[in-house]
PDB file of C-alpha atoms and ligand atoms in Angstrom:
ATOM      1  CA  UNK A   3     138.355   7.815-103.267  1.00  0.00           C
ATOM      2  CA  UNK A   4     141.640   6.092-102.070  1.00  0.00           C
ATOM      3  CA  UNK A   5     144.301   8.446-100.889  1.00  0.00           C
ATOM      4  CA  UNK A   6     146.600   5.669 -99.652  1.00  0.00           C
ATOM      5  CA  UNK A   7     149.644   5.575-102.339  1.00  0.00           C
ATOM      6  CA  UNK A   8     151.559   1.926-102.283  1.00  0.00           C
ATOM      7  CA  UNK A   9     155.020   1.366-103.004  1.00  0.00           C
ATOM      8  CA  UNK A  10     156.677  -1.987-102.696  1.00  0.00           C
ATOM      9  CA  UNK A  11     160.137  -0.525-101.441  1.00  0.00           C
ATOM     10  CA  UNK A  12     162.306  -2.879 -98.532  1.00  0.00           C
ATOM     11  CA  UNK A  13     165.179  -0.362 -97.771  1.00  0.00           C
ATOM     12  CA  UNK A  14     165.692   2.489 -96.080  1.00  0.00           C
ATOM     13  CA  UNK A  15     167.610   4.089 -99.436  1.00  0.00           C
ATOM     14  CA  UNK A  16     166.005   2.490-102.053  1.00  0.00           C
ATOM     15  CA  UNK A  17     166.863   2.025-105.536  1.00  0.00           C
ATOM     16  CA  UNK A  18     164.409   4.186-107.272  1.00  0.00           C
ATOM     17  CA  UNK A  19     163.876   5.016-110.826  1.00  0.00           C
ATOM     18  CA  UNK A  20     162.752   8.722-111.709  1.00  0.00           C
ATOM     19  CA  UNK A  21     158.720   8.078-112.726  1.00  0.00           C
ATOM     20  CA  UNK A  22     158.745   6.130-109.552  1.00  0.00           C
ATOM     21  CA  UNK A  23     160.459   9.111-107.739  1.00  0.00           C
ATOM     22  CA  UNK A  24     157.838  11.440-109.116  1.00  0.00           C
ATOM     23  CA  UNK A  25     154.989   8.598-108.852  1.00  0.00           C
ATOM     24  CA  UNK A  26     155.305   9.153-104.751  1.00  0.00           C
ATOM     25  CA  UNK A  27     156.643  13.007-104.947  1.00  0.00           C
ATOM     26  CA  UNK A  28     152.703  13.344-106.435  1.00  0.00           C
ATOM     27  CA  UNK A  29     151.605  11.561-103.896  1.00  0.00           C
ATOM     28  CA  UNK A  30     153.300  12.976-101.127  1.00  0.00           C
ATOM     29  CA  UNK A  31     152.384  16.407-101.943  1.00  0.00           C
ATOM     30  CA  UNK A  32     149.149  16.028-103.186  1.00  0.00           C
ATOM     31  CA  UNK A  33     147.645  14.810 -99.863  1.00  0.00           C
ATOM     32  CA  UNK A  34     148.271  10.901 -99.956  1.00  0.00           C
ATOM     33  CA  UNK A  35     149.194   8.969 -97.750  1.00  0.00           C
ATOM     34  CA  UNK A  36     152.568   6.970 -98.866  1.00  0.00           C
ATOM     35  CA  UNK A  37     152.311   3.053 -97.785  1.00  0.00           C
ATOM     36  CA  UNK A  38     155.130   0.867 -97.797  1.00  0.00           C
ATOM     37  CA  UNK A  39     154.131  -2.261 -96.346  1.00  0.00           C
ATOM     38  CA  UNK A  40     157.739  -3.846 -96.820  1.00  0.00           C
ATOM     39  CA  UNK A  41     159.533  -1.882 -94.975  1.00  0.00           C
ATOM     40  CA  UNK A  42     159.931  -3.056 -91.024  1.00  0.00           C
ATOM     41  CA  UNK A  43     161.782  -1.194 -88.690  1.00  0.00           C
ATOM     42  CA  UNK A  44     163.648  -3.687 -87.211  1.00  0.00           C
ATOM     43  CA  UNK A  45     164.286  -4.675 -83.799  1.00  0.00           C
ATOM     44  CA  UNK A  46     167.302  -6.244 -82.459  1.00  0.00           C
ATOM     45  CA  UNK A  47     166.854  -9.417 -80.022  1.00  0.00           C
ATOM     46  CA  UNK A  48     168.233  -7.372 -77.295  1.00  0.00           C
ATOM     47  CA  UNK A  49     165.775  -4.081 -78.356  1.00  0.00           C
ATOM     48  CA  UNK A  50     162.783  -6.395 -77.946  1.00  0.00           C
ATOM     49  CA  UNK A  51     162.665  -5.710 -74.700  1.00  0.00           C
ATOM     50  CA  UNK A  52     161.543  -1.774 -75.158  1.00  0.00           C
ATOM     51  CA  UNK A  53     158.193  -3.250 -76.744  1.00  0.00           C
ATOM     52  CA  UNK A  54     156.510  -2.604 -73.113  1.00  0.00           C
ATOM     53  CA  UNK A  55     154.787   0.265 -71.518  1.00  0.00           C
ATOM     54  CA  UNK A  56     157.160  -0.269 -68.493  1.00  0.00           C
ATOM     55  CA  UNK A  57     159.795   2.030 -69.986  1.00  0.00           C
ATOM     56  CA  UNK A  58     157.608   5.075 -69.911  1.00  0.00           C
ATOM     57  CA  UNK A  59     157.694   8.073 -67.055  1.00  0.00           C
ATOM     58  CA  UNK A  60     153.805   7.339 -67.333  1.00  0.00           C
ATOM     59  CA  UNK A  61     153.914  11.297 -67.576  1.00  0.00           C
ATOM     60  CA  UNK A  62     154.085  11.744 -70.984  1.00  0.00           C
ATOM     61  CA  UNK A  63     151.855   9.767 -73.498  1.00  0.00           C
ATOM     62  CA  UNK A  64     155.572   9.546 -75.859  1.00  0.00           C
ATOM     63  CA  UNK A  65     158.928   8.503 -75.250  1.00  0.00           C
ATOM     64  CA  UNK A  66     161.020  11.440 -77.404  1.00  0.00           C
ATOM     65  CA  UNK A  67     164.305  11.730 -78.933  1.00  0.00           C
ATOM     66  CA  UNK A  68     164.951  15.879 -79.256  1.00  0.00           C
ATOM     67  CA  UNK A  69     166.989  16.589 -82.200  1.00  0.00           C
ATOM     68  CA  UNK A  70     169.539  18.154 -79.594  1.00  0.00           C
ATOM     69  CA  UNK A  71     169.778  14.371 -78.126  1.00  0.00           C
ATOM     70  CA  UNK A  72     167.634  14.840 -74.981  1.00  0.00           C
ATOM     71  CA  UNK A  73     165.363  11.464 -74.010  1.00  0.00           C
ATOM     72  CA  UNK A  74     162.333  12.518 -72.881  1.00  0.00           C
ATOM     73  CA  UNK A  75     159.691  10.364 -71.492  1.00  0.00           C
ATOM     74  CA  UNK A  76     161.642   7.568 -70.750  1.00  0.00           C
ATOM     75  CA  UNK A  77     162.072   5.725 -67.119  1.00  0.00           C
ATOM     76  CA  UNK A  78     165.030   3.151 -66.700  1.00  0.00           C
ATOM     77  CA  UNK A  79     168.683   2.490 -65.466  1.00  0.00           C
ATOM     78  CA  UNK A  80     171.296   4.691 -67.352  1.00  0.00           C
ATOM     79  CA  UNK A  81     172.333   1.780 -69.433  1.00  0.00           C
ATOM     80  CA  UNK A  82     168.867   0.649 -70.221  1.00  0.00           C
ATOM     81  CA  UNK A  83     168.426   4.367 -71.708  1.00  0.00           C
ATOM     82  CA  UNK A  84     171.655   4.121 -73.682  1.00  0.00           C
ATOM     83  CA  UNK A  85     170.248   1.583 -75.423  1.00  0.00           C
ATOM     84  CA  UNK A  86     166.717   2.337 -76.002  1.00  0.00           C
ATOM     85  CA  UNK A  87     167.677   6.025 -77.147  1.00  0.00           C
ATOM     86  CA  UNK A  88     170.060   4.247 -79.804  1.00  0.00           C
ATOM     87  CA  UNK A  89     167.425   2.446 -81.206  1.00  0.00           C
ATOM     88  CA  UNK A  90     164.938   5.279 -81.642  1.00  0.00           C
ATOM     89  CA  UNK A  91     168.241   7.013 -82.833  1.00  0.00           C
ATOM     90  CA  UNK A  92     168.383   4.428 -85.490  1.00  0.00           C
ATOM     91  CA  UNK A  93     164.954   5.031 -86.611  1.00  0.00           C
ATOM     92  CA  UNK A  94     165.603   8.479 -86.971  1.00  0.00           C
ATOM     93  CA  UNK A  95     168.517   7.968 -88.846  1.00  0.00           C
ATOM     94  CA  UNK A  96     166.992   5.379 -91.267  1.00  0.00           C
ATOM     95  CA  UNK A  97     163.398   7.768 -91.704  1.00  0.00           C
ATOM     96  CA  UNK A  98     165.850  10.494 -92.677  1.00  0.00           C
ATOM     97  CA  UNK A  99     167.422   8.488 -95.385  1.00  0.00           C
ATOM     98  CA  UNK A 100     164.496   7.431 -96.503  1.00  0.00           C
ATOM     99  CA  UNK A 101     162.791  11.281 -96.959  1.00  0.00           C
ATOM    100  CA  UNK A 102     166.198  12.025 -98.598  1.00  0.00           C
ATOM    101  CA  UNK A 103     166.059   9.361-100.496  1.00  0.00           C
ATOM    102  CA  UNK A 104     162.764   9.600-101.686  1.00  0.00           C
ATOM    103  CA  UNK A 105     162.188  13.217-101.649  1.00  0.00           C
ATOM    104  CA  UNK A 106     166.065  14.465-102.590  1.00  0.00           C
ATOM    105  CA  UNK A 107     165.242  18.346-103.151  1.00  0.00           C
ATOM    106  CA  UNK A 108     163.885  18.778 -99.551  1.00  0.00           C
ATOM    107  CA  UNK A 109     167.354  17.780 -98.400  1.00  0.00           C
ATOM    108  CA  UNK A 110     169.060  21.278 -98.005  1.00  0.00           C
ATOM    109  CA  UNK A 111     165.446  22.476 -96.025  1.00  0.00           C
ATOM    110  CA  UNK A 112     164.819  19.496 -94.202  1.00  0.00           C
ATOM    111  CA  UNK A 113     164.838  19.769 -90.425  1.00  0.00           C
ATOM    112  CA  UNK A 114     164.551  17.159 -88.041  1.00  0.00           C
ATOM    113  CA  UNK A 115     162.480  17.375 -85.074  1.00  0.00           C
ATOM    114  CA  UNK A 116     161.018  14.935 -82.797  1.00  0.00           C
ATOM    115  CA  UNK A 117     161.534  11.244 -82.743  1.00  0.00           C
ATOM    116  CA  UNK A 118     159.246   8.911 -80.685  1.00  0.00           C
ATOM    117  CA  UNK A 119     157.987   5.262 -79.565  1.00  0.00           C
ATOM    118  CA  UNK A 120     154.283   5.410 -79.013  1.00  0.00           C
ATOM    119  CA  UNK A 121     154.107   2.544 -76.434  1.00  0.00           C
ATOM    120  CA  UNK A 122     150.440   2.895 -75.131  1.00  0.00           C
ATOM    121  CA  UNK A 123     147.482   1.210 -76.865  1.00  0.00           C
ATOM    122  CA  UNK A 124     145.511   4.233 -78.536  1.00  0.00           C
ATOM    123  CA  UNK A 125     141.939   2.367 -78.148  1.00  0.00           C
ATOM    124  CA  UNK A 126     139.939   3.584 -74.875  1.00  0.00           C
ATOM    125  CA  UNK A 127     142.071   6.486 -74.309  1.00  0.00           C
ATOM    126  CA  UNK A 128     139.712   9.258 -72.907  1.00  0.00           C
ATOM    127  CA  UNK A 129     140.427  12.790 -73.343  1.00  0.00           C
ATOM    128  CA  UNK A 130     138.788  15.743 -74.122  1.00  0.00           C
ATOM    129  CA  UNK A 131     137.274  16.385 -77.933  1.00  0.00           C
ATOM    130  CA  UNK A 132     139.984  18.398 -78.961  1.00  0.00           C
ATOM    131  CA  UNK A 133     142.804  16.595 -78.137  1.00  0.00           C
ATOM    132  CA  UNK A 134     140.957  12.973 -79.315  1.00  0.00           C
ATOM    133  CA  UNK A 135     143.543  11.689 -81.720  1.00  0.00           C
ATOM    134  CA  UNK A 136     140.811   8.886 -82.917  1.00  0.00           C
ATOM    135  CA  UNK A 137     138.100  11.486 -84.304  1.00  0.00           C
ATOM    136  CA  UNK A 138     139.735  12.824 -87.848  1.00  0.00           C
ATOM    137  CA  UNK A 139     141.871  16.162 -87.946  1.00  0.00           C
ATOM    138  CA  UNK A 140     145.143  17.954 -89.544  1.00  0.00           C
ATOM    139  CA  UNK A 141     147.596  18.515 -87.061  1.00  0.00           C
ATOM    140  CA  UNK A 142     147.295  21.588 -85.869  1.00  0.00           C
ATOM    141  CA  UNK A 143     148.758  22.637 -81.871  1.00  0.00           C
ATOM    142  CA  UNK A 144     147.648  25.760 -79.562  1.00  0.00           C
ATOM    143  CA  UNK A 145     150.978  26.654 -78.090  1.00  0.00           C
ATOM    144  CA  UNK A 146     153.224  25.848 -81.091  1.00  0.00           C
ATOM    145  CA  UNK A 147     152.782  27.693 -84.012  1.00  0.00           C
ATOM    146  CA  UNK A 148     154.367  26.528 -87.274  1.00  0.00           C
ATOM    147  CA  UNK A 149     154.072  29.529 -89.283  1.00  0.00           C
ATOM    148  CA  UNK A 150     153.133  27.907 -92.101  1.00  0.00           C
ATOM    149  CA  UNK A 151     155.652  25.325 -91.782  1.00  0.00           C
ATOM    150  CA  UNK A 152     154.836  21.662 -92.778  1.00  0.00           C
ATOM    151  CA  UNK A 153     154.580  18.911 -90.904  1.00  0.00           C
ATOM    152  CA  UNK A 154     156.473  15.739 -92.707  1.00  0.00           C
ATOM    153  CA  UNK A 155     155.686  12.054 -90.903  1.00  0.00           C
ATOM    154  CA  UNK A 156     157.215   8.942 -91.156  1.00  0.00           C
ATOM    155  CA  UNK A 157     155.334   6.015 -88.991  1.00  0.00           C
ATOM    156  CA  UNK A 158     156.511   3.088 -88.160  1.00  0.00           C
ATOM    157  CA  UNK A 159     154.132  -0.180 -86.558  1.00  0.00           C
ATOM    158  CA  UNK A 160     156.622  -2.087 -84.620  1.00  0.00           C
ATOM    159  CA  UNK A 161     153.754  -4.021 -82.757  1.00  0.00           C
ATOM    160  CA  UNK A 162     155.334  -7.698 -81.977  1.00  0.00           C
ATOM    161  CA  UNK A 163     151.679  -9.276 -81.666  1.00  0.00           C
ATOM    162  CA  UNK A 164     150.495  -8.558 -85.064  1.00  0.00           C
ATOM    163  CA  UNK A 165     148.210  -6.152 -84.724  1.00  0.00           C
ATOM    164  CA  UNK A 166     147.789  -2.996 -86.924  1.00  0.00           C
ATOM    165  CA  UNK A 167     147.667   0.262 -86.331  1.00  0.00           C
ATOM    166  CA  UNK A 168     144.217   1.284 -87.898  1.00  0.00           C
ATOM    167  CA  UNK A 169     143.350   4.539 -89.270  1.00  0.00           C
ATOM    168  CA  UNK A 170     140.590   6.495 -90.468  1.00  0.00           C
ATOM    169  CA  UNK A 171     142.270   8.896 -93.380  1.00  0.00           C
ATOM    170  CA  UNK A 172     139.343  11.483 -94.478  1.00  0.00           C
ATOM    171  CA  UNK A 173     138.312  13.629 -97.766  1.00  0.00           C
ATOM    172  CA  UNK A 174     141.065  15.650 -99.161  1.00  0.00           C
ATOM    173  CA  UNK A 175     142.497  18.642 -97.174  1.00  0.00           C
ATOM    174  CA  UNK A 176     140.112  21.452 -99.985  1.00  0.00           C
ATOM    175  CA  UNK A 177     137.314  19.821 -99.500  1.00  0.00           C
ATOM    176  CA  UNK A 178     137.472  20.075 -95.727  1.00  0.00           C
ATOM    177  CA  UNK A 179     138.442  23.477 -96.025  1.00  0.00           C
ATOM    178  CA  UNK A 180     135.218  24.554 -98.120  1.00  0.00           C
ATOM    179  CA  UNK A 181     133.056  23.541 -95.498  1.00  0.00           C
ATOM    180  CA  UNK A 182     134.715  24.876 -92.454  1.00  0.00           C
ATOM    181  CA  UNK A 183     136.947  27.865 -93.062  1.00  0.00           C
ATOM    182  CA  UNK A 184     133.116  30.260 -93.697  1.00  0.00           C
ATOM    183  CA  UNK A 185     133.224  29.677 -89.423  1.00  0.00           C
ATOM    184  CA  UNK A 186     136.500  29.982 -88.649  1.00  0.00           C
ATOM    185  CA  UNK A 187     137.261  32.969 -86.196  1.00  0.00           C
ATOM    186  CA  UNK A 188     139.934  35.388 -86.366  1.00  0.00           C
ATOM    187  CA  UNK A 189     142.209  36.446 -83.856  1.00  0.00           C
ATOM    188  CA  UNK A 190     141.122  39.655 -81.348  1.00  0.00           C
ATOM    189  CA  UNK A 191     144.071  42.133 -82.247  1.00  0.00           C
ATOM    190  CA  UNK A 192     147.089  41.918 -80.316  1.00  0.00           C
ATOM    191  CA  UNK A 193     146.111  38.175 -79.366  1.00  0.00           C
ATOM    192  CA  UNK A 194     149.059  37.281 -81.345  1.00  0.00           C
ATOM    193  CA  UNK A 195     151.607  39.240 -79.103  1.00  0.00           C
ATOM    194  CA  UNK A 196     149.808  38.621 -75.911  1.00  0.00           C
ATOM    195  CA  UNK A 197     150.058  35.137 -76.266  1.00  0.00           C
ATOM    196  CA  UNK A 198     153.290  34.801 -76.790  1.00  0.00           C
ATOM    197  CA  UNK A 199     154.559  37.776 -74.292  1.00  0.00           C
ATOM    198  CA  UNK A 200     152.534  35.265 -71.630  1.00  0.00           C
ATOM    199  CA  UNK A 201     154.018  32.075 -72.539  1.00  0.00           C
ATOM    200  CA  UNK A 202     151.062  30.633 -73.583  1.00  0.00           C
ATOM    201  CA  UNK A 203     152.536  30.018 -77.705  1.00  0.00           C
ATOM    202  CA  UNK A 204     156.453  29.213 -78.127  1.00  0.00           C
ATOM    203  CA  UNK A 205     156.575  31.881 -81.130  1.00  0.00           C
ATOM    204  CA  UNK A 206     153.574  34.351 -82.209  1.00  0.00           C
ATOM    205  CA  UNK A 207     150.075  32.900 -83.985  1.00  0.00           C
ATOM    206  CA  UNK A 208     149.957  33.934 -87.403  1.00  0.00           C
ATOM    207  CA  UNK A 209     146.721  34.011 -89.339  1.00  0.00           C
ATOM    208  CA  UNK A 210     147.420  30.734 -90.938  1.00  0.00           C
ATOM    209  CA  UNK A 211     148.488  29.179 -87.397  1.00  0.00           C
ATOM    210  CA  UNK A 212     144.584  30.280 -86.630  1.00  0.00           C
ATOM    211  CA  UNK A 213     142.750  29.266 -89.416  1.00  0.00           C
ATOM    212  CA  UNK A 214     144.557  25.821 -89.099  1.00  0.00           C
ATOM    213  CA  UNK A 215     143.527  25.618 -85.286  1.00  0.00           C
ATOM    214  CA  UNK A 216     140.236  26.316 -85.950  1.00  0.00           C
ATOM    215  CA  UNK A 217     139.998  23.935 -88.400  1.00  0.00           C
ATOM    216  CA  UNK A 218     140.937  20.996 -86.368  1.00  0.00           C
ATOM    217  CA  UNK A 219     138.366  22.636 -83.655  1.00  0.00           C
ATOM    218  CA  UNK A 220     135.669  22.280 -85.958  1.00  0.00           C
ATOM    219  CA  UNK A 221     135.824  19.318 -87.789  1.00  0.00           C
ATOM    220  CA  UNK A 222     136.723  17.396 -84.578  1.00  0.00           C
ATOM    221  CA  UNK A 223     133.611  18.727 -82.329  1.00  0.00           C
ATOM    222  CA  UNK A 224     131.640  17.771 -85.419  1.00  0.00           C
ATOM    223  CA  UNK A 225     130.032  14.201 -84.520  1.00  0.00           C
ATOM    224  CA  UNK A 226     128.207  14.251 -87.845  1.00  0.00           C
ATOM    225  CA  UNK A 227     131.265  15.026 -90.236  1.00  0.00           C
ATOM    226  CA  UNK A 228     133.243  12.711 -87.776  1.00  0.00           C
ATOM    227  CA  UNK A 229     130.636  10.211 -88.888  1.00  0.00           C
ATOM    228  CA  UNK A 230     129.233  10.674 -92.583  1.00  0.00           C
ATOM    229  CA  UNK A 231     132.491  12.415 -93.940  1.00  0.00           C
ATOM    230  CA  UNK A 232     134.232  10.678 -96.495  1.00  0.00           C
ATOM    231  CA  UNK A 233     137.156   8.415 -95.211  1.00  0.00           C
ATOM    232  CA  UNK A 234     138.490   5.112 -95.483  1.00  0.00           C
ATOM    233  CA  UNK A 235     139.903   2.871 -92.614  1.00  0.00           C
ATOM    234  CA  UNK A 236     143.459   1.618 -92.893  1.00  0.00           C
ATOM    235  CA  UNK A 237     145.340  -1.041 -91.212  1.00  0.00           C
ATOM    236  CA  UNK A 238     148.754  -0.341 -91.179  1.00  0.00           C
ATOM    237  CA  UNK A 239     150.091  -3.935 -90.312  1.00  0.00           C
ATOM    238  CA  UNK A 240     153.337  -4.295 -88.547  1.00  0.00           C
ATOM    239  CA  UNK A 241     156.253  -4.010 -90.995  1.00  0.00           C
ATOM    240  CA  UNK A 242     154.647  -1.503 -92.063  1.00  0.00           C
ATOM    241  CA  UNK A 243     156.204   2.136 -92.664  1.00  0.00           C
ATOM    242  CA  UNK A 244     154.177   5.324 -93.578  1.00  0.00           C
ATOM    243  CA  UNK A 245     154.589   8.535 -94.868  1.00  0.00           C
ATOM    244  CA  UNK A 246     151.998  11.842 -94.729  1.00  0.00           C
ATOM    245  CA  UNK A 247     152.040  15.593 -94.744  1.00  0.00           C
ATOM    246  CA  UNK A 248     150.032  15.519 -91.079  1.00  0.00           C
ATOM    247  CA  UNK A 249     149.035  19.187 -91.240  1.00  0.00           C
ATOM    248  CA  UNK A 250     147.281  18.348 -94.652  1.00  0.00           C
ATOM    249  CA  UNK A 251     146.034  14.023 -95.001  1.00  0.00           C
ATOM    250  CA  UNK A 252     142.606  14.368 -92.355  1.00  0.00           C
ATOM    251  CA  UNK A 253     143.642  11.016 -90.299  1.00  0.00           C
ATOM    252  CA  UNK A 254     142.652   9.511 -86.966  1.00  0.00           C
ATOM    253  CA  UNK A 255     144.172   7.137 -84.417  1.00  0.00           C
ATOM    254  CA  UNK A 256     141.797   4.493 -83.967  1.00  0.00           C
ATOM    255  CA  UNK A 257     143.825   1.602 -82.388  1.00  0.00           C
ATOM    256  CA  UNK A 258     147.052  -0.155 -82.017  1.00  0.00           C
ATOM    257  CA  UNK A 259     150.237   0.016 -79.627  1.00  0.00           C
ATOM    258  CA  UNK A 260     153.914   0.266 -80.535  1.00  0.00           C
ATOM    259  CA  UNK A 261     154.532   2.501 -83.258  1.00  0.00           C
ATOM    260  CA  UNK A 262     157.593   4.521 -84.197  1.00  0.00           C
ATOM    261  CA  UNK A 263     157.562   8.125 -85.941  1.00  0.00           C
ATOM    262  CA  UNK A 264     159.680  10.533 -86.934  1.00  0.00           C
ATOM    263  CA  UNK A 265     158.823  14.226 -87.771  1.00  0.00           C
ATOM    264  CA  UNK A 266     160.433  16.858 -89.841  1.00  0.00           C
ATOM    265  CA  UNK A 267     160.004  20.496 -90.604  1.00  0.00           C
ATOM    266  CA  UNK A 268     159.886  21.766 -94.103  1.00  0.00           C
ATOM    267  CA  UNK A 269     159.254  25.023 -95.338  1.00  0.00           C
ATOM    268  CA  UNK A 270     156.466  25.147 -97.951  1.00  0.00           C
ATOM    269  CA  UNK A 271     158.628  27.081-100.005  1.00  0.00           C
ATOM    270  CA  UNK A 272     160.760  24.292-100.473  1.00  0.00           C
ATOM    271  CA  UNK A 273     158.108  21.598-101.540  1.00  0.00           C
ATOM    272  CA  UNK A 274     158.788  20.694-105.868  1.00  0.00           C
ATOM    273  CA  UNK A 275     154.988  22.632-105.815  1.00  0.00           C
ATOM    274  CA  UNK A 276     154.238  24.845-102.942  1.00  0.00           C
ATOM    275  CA  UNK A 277     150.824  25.572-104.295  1.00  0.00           C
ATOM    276  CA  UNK A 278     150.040  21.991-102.386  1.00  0.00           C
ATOM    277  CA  UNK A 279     150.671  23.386 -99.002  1.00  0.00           C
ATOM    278  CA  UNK A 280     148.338  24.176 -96.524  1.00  0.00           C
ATOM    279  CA  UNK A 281     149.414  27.820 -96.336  1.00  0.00           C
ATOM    280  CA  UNK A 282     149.451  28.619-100.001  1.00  0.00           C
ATOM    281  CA  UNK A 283     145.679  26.730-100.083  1.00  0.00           C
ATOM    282  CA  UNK A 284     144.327  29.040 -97.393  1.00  0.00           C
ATOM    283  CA  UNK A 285     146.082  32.055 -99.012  1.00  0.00           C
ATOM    284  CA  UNK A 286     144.359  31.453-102.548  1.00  0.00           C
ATOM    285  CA  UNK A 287     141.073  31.446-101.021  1.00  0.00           C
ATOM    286  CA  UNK A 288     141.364  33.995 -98.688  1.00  0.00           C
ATOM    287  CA  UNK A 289     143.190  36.277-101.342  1.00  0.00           C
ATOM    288  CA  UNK A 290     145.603  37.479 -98.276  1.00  0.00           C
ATOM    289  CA  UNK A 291     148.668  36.448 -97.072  1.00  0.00           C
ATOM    290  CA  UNK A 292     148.435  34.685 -93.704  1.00  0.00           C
ATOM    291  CA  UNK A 293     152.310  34.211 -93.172  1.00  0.00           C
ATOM    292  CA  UNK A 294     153.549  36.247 -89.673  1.00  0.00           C
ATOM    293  CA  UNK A 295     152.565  40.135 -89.076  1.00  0.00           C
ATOM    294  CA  UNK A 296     154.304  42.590 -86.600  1.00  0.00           C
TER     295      UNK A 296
HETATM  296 FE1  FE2 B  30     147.400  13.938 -85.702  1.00  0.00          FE
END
């Protein structure tokens, strides 16, 4: 089993002929993870400087670019943050191109969301099981429901000491499913509305939102899956740009400081083959529809 996919592209809109094009559209879609190891995000001599943990608010564990233009995260003079929010506003810009690019019939569906430098070292970090990054999951979050939507990443490793950003990337997403969804829980009825009438989700739970939580419950409180599960560990050296579908590709953080990434939304319904996605996976086997209920 190798689910990393490598591509030798160097630009941000690259020249690509169509069984190429449909080489990493596969890829993409079928779970891979995309690796282009020649394809730096690079740093001008003045941008070197935001390489250090010293620009955070040392609230939040991400410096974030909103889509709307807010710069959140971030602690520094008002021309320091001019500067360090055009340079993660260049990333964004240059990811986008490069999902456009790459993937040109998500284009009319494809909405950008977050953009962020990761400037703390992910080794030693000590939280509680369920929000441990470094023991393998899909991305799946309590108070924001996607509805089914996908998550689309695009990582960068902008570490200036050459040291990679090392993952563990697990079996593919139906296999995991097999084993956990028999002990998934549902919902209590009305959880759905009572969640979000207190706050506590930004938009209701569906059934799908659900299963997906309880699936990254599961397979992260489970040491020996965590363990004896098939996976493979990846160094992604600096230089080094990556692409996944995080709500499908089982990954983990295990070390490494100074990344970039930059998230979309896509509707599954605009994938080239929807069966792939999460949603539509979950639906076949449960023989229901798990999209949003009143
Ligand atoms: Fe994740």
């Amino acid at each position: 089993m190798n689910l990393i996919r490598k591509f030798d592209f160097n630009e941000w809109s690259p020249k690509i002929d169509s069984v190429t094009s449909q080489q990493a559209i596969a890829a993409l879609e079928d779970g891979f993870v995309i690796c282009l190891p020649h394809l730096p995000f690079v740093l001008g001599e003045d941008e070197k400087r935001f390489l250090s943990e010293r620009w955070s608010d040392h609230k939040s564990k991400n410096i974030s670019l909103r889509p709307q233009g807010g710069l959140k995260g971030a602690f520094g003079s008002a021309d320091e943050l001019k500067a360090l929010r055009a340079m993660i506003q260049r990333y964004s810009d240059q990811a986008t191109q490069l999902v456009s690019t790459l993937f040109p019939d998500y284009v009319p569906n494809l909405v950008k969301a977050n953009t962020s430098l990761r400037p703390f070292e992910v080794e030693g970090r000590v939280s509680s099981y369920r929000k441990d990054d470094k023991r393998l999951h899909t991305d799946a979050f309590p108070s924001n429901p996607t509805q089914g939507t996908r998550l689309l990443r695009v990582f960068n490793n902008v570490n200036p000491n050459g040291r990679p950003r090392v993952w563990r990337v697990g079996e593919p997403f139906d296999a995991m499913v097999k084993k956990y969804l028999p002990q998934a829980k549902n919902m209590f009825p009305g959880q759905a509305s009572l969640m979000h009438k207190l706050g506590i989700t930004k938009r209701k739970r569906t059934p799908y939102d659900q299963l997906m939580l309880q699936l990254h419950d599961l397979v992260k409180a489970d040491m020996d899956y965590q363990r004896n599960a098939p996976q493979q560990s990846v160094n992604f050296m600096p230089g080094t740009t990556w692409i996944v579908y995080s709500d499908q590709v089982l990954h983990a953080a295990m070390s490494g400081q100074y990344m970039m990434e930059q998230t979309f939304h896509l509707p599954p319904e605009a994938l080239y083959r929807p069966e792939t996605s999460p949603i539509k996976v979950l639906e076949a086997i449960k023989g229901i529809a798990l999209g949003l209920v009143d």
